[in-house]
Amino acid sequence: QKEVEQDPGPLSVPEGAIVSLNCTYSNSAFQYFMWYRQYSRKGPELLMYTYSSGNKEDGRFTAQVDKSSKYISLFIRDSQPSDSATYLCAMSELSEDDKIIFGKGTRLHILP
Amino acid sequence: EPEVTQTPSHQVTQMGQEVILRCVPISNHLYFYWYRQILGQKVEFLVSFYNNEISEKSEIFDDQFSVERPDGSNFTLKIRSTKLEDSAMYFCASSETSDNEQFFGPGTRLTVL
């Protein structure tokens, strides 16, 4: 089983819809969970991060972590065409200098 | 807003040649990283660097790879003898502490012919 699983999509939704992006993981030592957004030919940009189970909200974005199910989600409300990008989940064990393990990324298209 | 920069944006090289990819991390950051992303695949960790030495490296980071911080601002990744399968986007990242808020550069696209 891969450490981090993420459906690569593509996922196409109409403008204004709520988007749900998900990842599962197998390593119970992961404690730090992140979502990155990557536009075409650009580097990953950190969107949100969280250390614990539960929800964290930032504007139109909500990150949700369920450690018991090893499942994380990113919700985007009132989606905009500018949200069209690849979204990568990522996680790490939080030890010093620890590496980040990325999901493969989900390509999202918001249709005007 | 401070950002990580990388040069060149695109490097084309012949198989067997040496390449050096350059990164300028954010100035007060102390932890540095290289990642790569082969087209259509996930971002993979290569190496982390702190206090002028490698902290951790993946199995991808074999003897053909090396990293260096030659001065107070640059952080380089050298591939000694490139192979076709080294073709990828290479991302540099840096963080102020080890708390994992890593900031990524725009990447260098390496094409090995």
Short mmCIF file of C-alpha atoms in Angstrom, two decimals:
data_model
loop_
_atom_site.label_atom_id
_atom_site.label_comp_id
_atom_site.label_asym_id
_atom_site.label_seq_id
_atom_site.Cartn_x
_atom_site.Cartn_y
_atom_site.Cartn_z
CA GLN A 1 0.00 0.00 0.00
CA LYS A 2 1.34 3.42 -0.94
CA GLU A 3 1.93 5.84 1.94
CA VAL A 4 -0.39 8.50 0.51
CA GLU A 5 -3.17 7.85 -1.98
CA GLN A 6 -4.91 10.58 -3.94
CA ASP A 7 -7.23 10.31 -6.93
CA PRO A 8 -5.49 12.13 -9.82
CA GLY A 9 -8.77 13.20 -11.43
CA PRO A 10 -9.35 15.27 -13.47
CA LEU A 11 -12.27 16.65 -11.52
CA SER A 12 -14.51 19.14 -13.35
CA VAL A 13 -17.15 21.12 -11.50
CA PRO A 14 -19.21 24.20 -12.40
CA GLU A 15 -18.32 27.59 -10.98
CA GLY A 16 -19.87 28.16 -7.56
CA ALA A 17 -20.01 24.49 -6.63
CA ILE A 18 -18.47 23.03 -3.49
CA VAL A 19 -15.38 20.98 -4.26
CA SER A 20 -14.25 18.06 -2.13
CA LEU A 21 -10.71 16.72 -2.49
CA ASN A 22 -9.51 13.74 -0.48
CA CYS A 23 -6.48 11.68 0.46
CA THR A 24 -5.95 8.51 2.45
CA TYR A 25 -2.75 7.46 4.11
CA SER A 26 -1.30 4.39 5.76
CA ASN A 27 1.37 5.72 8.12
CA SER A 28 -0.17 6.35 11.53
CA ALA A 29 2.96 8.35 12.51
CA PHE A 30 1.94 11.22 10.26
CA GLN A 31 1.03 14.21 12.41
CA TYR A 32 1.27 17.20 10.12
CA PHE A 33 -1.10 17.52 7.19
CA MET A 34 -0.91 20.00 4.36
CA TRP A 35 -2.62 20.95 1.15
CA TYR A 36 -0.64 22.50 -1.69
CA ARG A 37 -1.94 24.12 -4.85
CA GLN A 38 0.13 23.86 -7.99
CA TYR A 39 -0.62 25.84 -11.13
CA SER A 40 0.72 24.52 -14.40
CA ARG A 41 4.53 24.85 -14.61
CA LYS A 42 4.72 26.43 -11.15
CA GLY A 43 5.99 25.16 -7.81
CA PRO A 44 3.63 23.85 -5.12
CA GLU A 45 2.16 26.63 -2.97
CA LEU A 46 1.16 25.87 0.61
CA LEU A 47 -2.58 26.46 1.07
CA MET A 48 -3.33 25.09 4.51
CA TYR A 49 -1.77 22.98 7.22
CA THR A 50 -3.00 21.35 10.38
CA TYR A 51 -1.56 19.30 13.20
CA SER A 52 -4.64 17.64 14.57
CA SER A 53 -7.88 15.93 13.76
CA GLY A 54 -10.84 18.18 13.08
CA ASN A 55 -11.57 21.11 10.81
CA LYS A 56 -9.58 24.20 9.98
CA GLU A 57 -11.14 27.00 7.97
CA ASP A 58 -9.48 29.77 5.97
CA GLY A 59 -11.80 31.82 3.80
CA ARG A 60 -13.37 29.56 1.19
CA PHE A 61 -11.11 26.65 2.14
CA THR A 62 -11.70 24.07 4.88
CA ALA A 63 -9.20 21.34 5.71
CA GLN A 64 -10.47 18.30 7.55
CA VAL A 65 -8.42 15.55 9.17
CA ASP A 66 -9.73 12.25 10.52
CA LYS A 67 -6.77 10.42 12.04
CA SER A 68 -8.85 7.44 13.10
CA SER A 69 -9.76 6.78 9.47
CA LYS A 70 -6.44 8.06 8.07
CA TYR A 71 -8.39 10.35 5.79
CA ILE A 72 -7.97 14.04 5.00
CA SER A 73 -10.11 16.37 2.91
CA LEU A 74 -10.00 19.84 1.44
CA PHE A 75 -13.28 21.63 0.73
CA ILE A 76 -13.51 24.67 -1.52
CA ARG A 77 -16.71 26.70 -1.27
CA ASP A 78 -18.00 28.99 -4.00
CA SER A 79 -15.39 27.64 -6.41
CA GLN A 80 -13.92 30.04 -8.95
CA PRO A 81 -12.24 29.45 -12.34
CA SER A 82 -9.02 30.73 -10.72
CA ASP A 83 -9.17 27.70 -8.39
CA SER A 84 -8.39 25.49 -11.40
CA ALA A 85 -5.07 23.85 -10.53
CA THR A 86 -3.60 20.63 -9.20
CA TYR A 87 -4.13 20.14 -5.47
CA LEU A 88 -1.62 18.01 -3.62
CA CYS A 89 -2.12 16.62 -0.17
CA ALA A 90 1.06 16.19 1.84
CA MET A 91 2.01 14.96 5.25
CA SER A 92 4.96 14.35 7.52
CA GLU A 93 5.88 12.76 10.83
CA LEU A 94 7.06 16.05 12.36
CA SER A 95 10.53 14.79 13.31
CA GLU A 96 13.40 17.23 12.82
CA ASP A 97 14.25 17.94 9.17
CA ASP A 98 11.49 15.59 8.20
CA LYS A 99 10.59 15.05 4.62
CA ILE A 100 7.13 15.67 3.26
CA ILE A 101 5.34 12.86 1.51
CA PHE A 102 3.10 14.11 -1.26
CA GLY A 103 0.04 12.60 -2.86
CA LYS A 104 0.03 12.45 -6.61
CA GLY A 105 -2.25 15.50 -6.86
CA THR A 106 -5.80 15.96 -8.15
CA ARG A 107 -6.31 18.11 -11.24
CA LEU A 108 -9.29 20.39 -10.70
CA HIS A 109 -11.11 22.28 -13.43
CA ILE A 110 -13.71 24.89 -12.48
CA LEU A 111 -15.98 25.48 -15.46
CA PRO A 112 -17.21 29.07 -15.92
CA GLU B 1 7.04 39.02 -0.02
CA PRO B 2 10.25 36.95 0.10
CA GLU B 3 10.33 33.94 -2.19
CA VAL B 4 12.52 31.06 -3.22
CA THR B 5 14.04 31.54 -6.67
CA GLN B 6 15.52 28.93 -9.00
CA THR B 7 17.65 29.13 -12.11
CA PRO B 8 17.51 28.19 -14.88
CA SER B 9 13.81 27.72 -15.48
CA HIS B 10 14.57 25.13 -18.17
CA GLN B 11 17.77 23.15 -18.71
CA VAL B 12 18.35 20.85 -21.66
CA THR B 13 21.36 18.56 -21.54
CA GLN B 14 22.80 15.49 -23.20
CA MET B 15 22.84 12.18 -21.38
CA GLY B 16 26.05 11.76 -19.41
CA GLN B 17 26.62 15.47 -18.93
CA GLU B 18 26.81 17.20 -15.56
CA VAL B 19 24.17 19.74 -14.59
CA ILE B 20 23.96 22.16 -11.69
CA LEU B 21 20.58 23.47 -10.64
CA ARG B 22 20.63 26.61 -8.58
CA CYS B 23 18.34 27.87 -5.84
CA VAL B 24 18.30 30.98 -3.69
CA PRO B 25 16.31 30.17 -0.55
CA ILE B 26 14.54 32.78 1.55
CA SER B 27 17.28 34.69 3.35
CA ASN B 28 16.54 33.86 7.00
CA HIS B 29 15.74 30.21 6.34
CA LEU B 30 18.02 27.51 7.69
CA TYR B 31 16.59 24.28 6.25
CA PHE B 32 16.81 23.48 2.57
CA TYR B 33 15.31 20.77 0.42
CA TRP B 34 15.24 19.41 -3.10
CA TYR B 35 12.28 17.59 -4.58
CA ARG B 36 11.56 16.35 -8.06
CA GLN B 37 8.43 15.69 -10.05
CA ILE B 38 8.59 13.45 -13.09
CA LEU B 39 5.91 14.42 -15.59
CA GLY B 40 2.56 13.02 -14.51
CA GLN B 41 3.90 11.64 -11.25
CA LYS B 42 3.95 12.86 -7.67
CA VAL B 43 6.42 15.22 -6.06
CA GLU B 44 9.24 13.14 -4.54
CA PHE B 45 11.63 14.09 -1.77
CA LEU B 46 15.31 13.99 -2.69
CA VAL B 47 17.32 15.52 0.14
CA SER B 48 17.24 17.87 3.12
CA PHE B 49 20.16 20.04 4.21
CA TYR B 50 20.87 21.85 7.45
CA ASN B 51 23.95 23.33 9.03
CA ASN B 52 26.03 22.62 5.93
CA GLU B 53 25.34 18.94 5.83
CA ILE B 54 22.78 16.51 4.51
CA SER B 55 20.13 15.69 7.12
CA GLU B 56 18.24 13.08 5.19
CA LYS B 57 18.18 11.69 1.67
CA SER B 58 15.94 9.34 -0.25
CA GLU B 59 16.99 6.28 -2.23
CA ILE B 60 16.65 8.40 -5.39
CA PHE B 61 19.54 10.56 -4.15
CA ASP B 62 22.38 8.22 -5.16
CA ASP B 63 26.06 8.94 -5.73
CA GLN B 64 25.27 10.83 -8.92
CA PHE B 65 23.64 13.58 -6.87
CA SER B 66 25.24 16.11 -4.58
CA VAL B 67 24.16 19.31 -2.87
CA GLU B 68 26.15 22.30 -1.78
CA ARG B 69 25.70 25.67 -0.17
CA PRO B 70 28.71 27.40 -1.73
CA ASP B 71 28.01 30.78 -0.16
CA GLY B 72 25.48 32.42 2.12
CA SER B 73 22.72 32.60 -0.42
CA ASN B 74 22.87 29.79 -2.99
CA PHE B 75 21.90 26.15 -2.62
CA THR B 76 22.78 23.88 -5.53
CA LEU B 77 21.90 20.41 -6.74
CA LYS B 78 24.47 18.74 -8.98
CA ILE B 79 23.81 15.68 -11.09
CA ARG B 80 27.17 14.30 -12.18
CA SER B 81 26.23 12.15 -15.15
CA THR B 82 22.65 12.68 -16.21
CA LYS B 83 20.42 9.84 -17.33
CA LEU B 84 17.28 9.99 -19.41
CA GLU B 85 15.20 9.20 -16.33
CA ASP B 86 16.52 12.29 -14.57
CA SER B 87 14.24 14.38 -16.78
CA ALA B 88 11.82 16.04 -14.36
CA MET B 89 10.89 19.28 -12.63
CA TYR B 90 13.23 19.91 -9.73
CA PHE B 91 11.88 22.02 -6.89
CA CYS B 92 13.93 23.69 -4.20
CA ALA B 93 12.27 24.51 -0.90
CA SER B 94 13.34 26.21 2.30
CA SER B 95 12.00 26.66 5.79
CA GLU B 96 12.93 28.85 8.70
CA THR B 97 12.79 26.05 11.24
CA SER B 98 12.06 22.35 11.13
CA ASP B 99 8.34 22.93 11.63
CA ASN B 100 7.66 22.00 8.06
CA GLU B 101 6.29 25.21 6.56
CA GLN B 102 8.37 24.76 3.46
CA PHE B 103 8.26 27.38 0.77
CA PHE B 104 8.80 26.11 -2.75
CA GLY B 105 10.54 27.72 -5.68
CA PRO B 106 9.06 27.73 -9.19
CA GLY B 107 11.15 24.74 -10.27
CA THR B 108 13.69 23.96 -12.96
CA ARG B 109 12.56 21.73 -15.79
CA LEU B 110 15.43 19.40 -16.67
CA THR B 111 15.28 17.63 -20.02
CA VAL B 112 17.90 14.96 -20.67
CA LEU B 113 18.26 13.97 -24.32
#
